mmCIF file of C-alpha atoms in Angstrom:
data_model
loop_
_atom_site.group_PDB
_atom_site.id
_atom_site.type_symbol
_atom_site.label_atom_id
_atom_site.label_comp_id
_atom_site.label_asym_id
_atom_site.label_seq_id
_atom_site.Cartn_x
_atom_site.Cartn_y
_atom_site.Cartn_z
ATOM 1 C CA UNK A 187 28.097 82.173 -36.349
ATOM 2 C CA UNK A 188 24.769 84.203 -36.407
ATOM 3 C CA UNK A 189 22.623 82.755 -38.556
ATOM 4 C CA UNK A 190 19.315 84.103 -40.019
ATOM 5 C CA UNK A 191 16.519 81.434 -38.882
ATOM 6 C CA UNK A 192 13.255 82.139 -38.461
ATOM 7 C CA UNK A 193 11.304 80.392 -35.702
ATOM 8 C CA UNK A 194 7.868 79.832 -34.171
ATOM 9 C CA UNK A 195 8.126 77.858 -31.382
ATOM 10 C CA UNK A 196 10.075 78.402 -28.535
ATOM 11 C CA UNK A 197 10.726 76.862 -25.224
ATOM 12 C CA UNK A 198 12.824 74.853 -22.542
ATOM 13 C CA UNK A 199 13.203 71.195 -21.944
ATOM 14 C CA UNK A 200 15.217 69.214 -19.586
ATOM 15 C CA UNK A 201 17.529 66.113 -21.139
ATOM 16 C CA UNK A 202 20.077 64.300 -18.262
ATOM 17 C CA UNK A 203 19.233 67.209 -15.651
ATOM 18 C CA UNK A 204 20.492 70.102 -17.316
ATOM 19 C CA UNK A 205 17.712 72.313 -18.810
ATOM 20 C CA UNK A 206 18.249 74.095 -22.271
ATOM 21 C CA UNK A 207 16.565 76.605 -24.470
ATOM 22 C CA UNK A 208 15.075 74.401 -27.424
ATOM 23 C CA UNK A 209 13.495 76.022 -30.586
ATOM 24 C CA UNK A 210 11.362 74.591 -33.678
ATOM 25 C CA UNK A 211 8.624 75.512 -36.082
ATOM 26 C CA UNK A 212 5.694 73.456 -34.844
ATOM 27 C CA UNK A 213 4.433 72.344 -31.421
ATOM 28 C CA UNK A 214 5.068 68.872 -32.614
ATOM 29 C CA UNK A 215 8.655 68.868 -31.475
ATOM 30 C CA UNK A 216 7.383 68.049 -28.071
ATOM 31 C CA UNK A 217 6.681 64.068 -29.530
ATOM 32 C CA UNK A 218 10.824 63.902 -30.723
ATOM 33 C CA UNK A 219 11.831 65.341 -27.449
ATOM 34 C CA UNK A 220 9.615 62.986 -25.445
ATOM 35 C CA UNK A 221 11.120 59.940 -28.023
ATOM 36 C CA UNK A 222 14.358 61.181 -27.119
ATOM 37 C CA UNK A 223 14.239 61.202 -23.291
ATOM 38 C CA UNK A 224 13.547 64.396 -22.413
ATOM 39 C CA UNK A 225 11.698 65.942 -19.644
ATOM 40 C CA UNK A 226 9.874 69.295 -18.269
ATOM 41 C CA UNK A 227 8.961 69.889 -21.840
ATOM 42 C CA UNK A 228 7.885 73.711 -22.070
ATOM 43 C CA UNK A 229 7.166 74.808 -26.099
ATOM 44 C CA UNK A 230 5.274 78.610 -26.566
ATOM 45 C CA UNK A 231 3.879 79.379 -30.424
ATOM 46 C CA UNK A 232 5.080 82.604 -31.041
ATOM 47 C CA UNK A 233 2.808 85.360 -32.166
ATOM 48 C CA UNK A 234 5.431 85.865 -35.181
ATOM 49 C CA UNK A 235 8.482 84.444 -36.626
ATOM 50 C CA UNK A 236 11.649 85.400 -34.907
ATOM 51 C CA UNK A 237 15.052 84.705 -34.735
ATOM 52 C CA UNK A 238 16.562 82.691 -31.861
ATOM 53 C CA UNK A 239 17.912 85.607 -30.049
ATOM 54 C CA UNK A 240 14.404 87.311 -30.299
ATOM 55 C CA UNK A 241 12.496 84.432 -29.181
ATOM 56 C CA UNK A 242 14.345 83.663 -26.176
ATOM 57 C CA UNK A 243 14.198 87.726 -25.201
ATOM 58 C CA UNK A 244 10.567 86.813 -25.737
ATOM 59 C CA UNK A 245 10.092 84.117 -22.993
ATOM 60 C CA UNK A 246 12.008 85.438 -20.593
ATOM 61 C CA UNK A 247 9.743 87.163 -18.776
ATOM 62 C CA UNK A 248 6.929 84.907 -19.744
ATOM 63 C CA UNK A 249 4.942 82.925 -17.031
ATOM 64 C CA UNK A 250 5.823 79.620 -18.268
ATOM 65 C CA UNK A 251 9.430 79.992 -17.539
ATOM 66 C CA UNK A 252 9.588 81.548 -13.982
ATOM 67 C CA UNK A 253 11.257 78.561 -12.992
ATOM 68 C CA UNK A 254 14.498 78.783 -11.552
ATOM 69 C CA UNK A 255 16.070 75.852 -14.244
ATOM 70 C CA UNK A 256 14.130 77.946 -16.913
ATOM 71 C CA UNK A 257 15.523 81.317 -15.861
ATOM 72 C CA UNK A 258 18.819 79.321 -15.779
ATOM 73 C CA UNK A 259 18.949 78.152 -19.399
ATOM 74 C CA UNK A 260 17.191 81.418 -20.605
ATOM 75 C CA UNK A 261 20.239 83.447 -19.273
ATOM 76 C CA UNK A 262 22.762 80.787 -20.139
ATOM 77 C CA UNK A 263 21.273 81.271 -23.614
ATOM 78 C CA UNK A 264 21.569 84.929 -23.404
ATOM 79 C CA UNK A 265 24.741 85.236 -21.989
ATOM 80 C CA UNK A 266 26.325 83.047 -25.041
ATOM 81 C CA UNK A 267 24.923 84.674 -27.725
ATOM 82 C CA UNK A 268 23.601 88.377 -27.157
ATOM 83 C CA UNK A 269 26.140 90.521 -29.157
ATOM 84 C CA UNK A 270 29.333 91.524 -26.784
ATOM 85 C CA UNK A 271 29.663 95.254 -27.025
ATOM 86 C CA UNK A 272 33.401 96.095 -27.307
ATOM 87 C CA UNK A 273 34.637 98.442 -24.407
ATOM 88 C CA UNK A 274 36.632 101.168 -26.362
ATOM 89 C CA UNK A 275 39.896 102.358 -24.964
ATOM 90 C CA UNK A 276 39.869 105.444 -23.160
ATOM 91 C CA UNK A 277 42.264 107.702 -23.647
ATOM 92 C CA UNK A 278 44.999 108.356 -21.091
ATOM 93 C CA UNK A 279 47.025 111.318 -20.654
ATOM 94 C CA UNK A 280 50.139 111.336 -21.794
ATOM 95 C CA UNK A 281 52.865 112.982 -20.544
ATOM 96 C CA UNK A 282 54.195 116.005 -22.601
ATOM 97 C CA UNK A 283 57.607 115.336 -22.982
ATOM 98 C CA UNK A 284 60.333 118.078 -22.132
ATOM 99 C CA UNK A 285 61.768 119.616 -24.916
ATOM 100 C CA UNK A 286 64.956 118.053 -26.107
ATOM 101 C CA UNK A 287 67.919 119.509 -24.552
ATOM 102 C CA UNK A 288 70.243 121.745 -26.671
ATOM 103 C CA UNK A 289 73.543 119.874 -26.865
ATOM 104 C CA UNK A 290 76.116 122.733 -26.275
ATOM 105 C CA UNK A 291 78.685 122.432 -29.286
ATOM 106 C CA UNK A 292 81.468 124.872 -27.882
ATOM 107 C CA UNK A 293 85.141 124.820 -29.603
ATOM 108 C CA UNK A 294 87.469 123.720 -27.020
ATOM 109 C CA UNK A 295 90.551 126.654 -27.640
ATOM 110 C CA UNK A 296 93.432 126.602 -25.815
ATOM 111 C CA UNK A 297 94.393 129.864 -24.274
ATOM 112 C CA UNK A 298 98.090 130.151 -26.006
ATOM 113 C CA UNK A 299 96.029 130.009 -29.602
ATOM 114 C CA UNK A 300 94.125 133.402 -28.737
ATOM 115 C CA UNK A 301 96.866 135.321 -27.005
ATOM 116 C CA UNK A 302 98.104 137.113 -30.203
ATOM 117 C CA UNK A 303 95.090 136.879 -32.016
ATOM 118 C CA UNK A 304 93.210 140.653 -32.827
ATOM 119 C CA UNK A 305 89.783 141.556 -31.610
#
């Protein structure tokens, strides 16, 4: 479900060893993910307001989150929800198909019918 969110703040935290992309609208989200156990806190102010999708396409390359878990949750994140691009079919030749075959609808005469009959 996309949804049309606006963020500021943007980063990656680790909860039970698995790193994820986290998002809010003010730097204080980094007290309620302390209170909530979690560690390798990494939050970024954005310069503007963007979506989730945009935000995340805006860290990746950032210095903050060269890390390897970082890089890991970033393209987790991507992976899941970057827009799939259907492959369209390509068309395949198709056979022409031989003409139908005339069906040969000859009257079966027998010979003693014809003998006496005039050109």
């Amino acid at each position: 479900m996309a949804t049309d969110k606006l963020f500021t703040v943007v980063g990656t935290s680790k909860l039970d060893g698995e790193t994820k992309v986290r998002f809010a609208n003010d730097t204080l989200r980094t007290k309620v993910l302390q209170k909530h156990g979690h560690t390798d806190i990494v939050l970024v102010e954005l310069d503007t307001a963007m979506t989730k999708l945009e935000a995340v396409k805006t860290i990746q390359f950032a210095e903050e989150f060269q890390s390897a878990a970082s890089q890991a949750a970033i393209a987790d994140y991507l992976d899941a929800k970057s827009p799939k691009v259907k492959s369209v079919a390509t068309p395949t030749a198709t056979k022409a198909k031989a003409p139908a075959k005339a069906k040969a609808t000859a009257k079966v005469v027998k010979a003693d019918e014809n003998e006496d009959a005039p050109f």
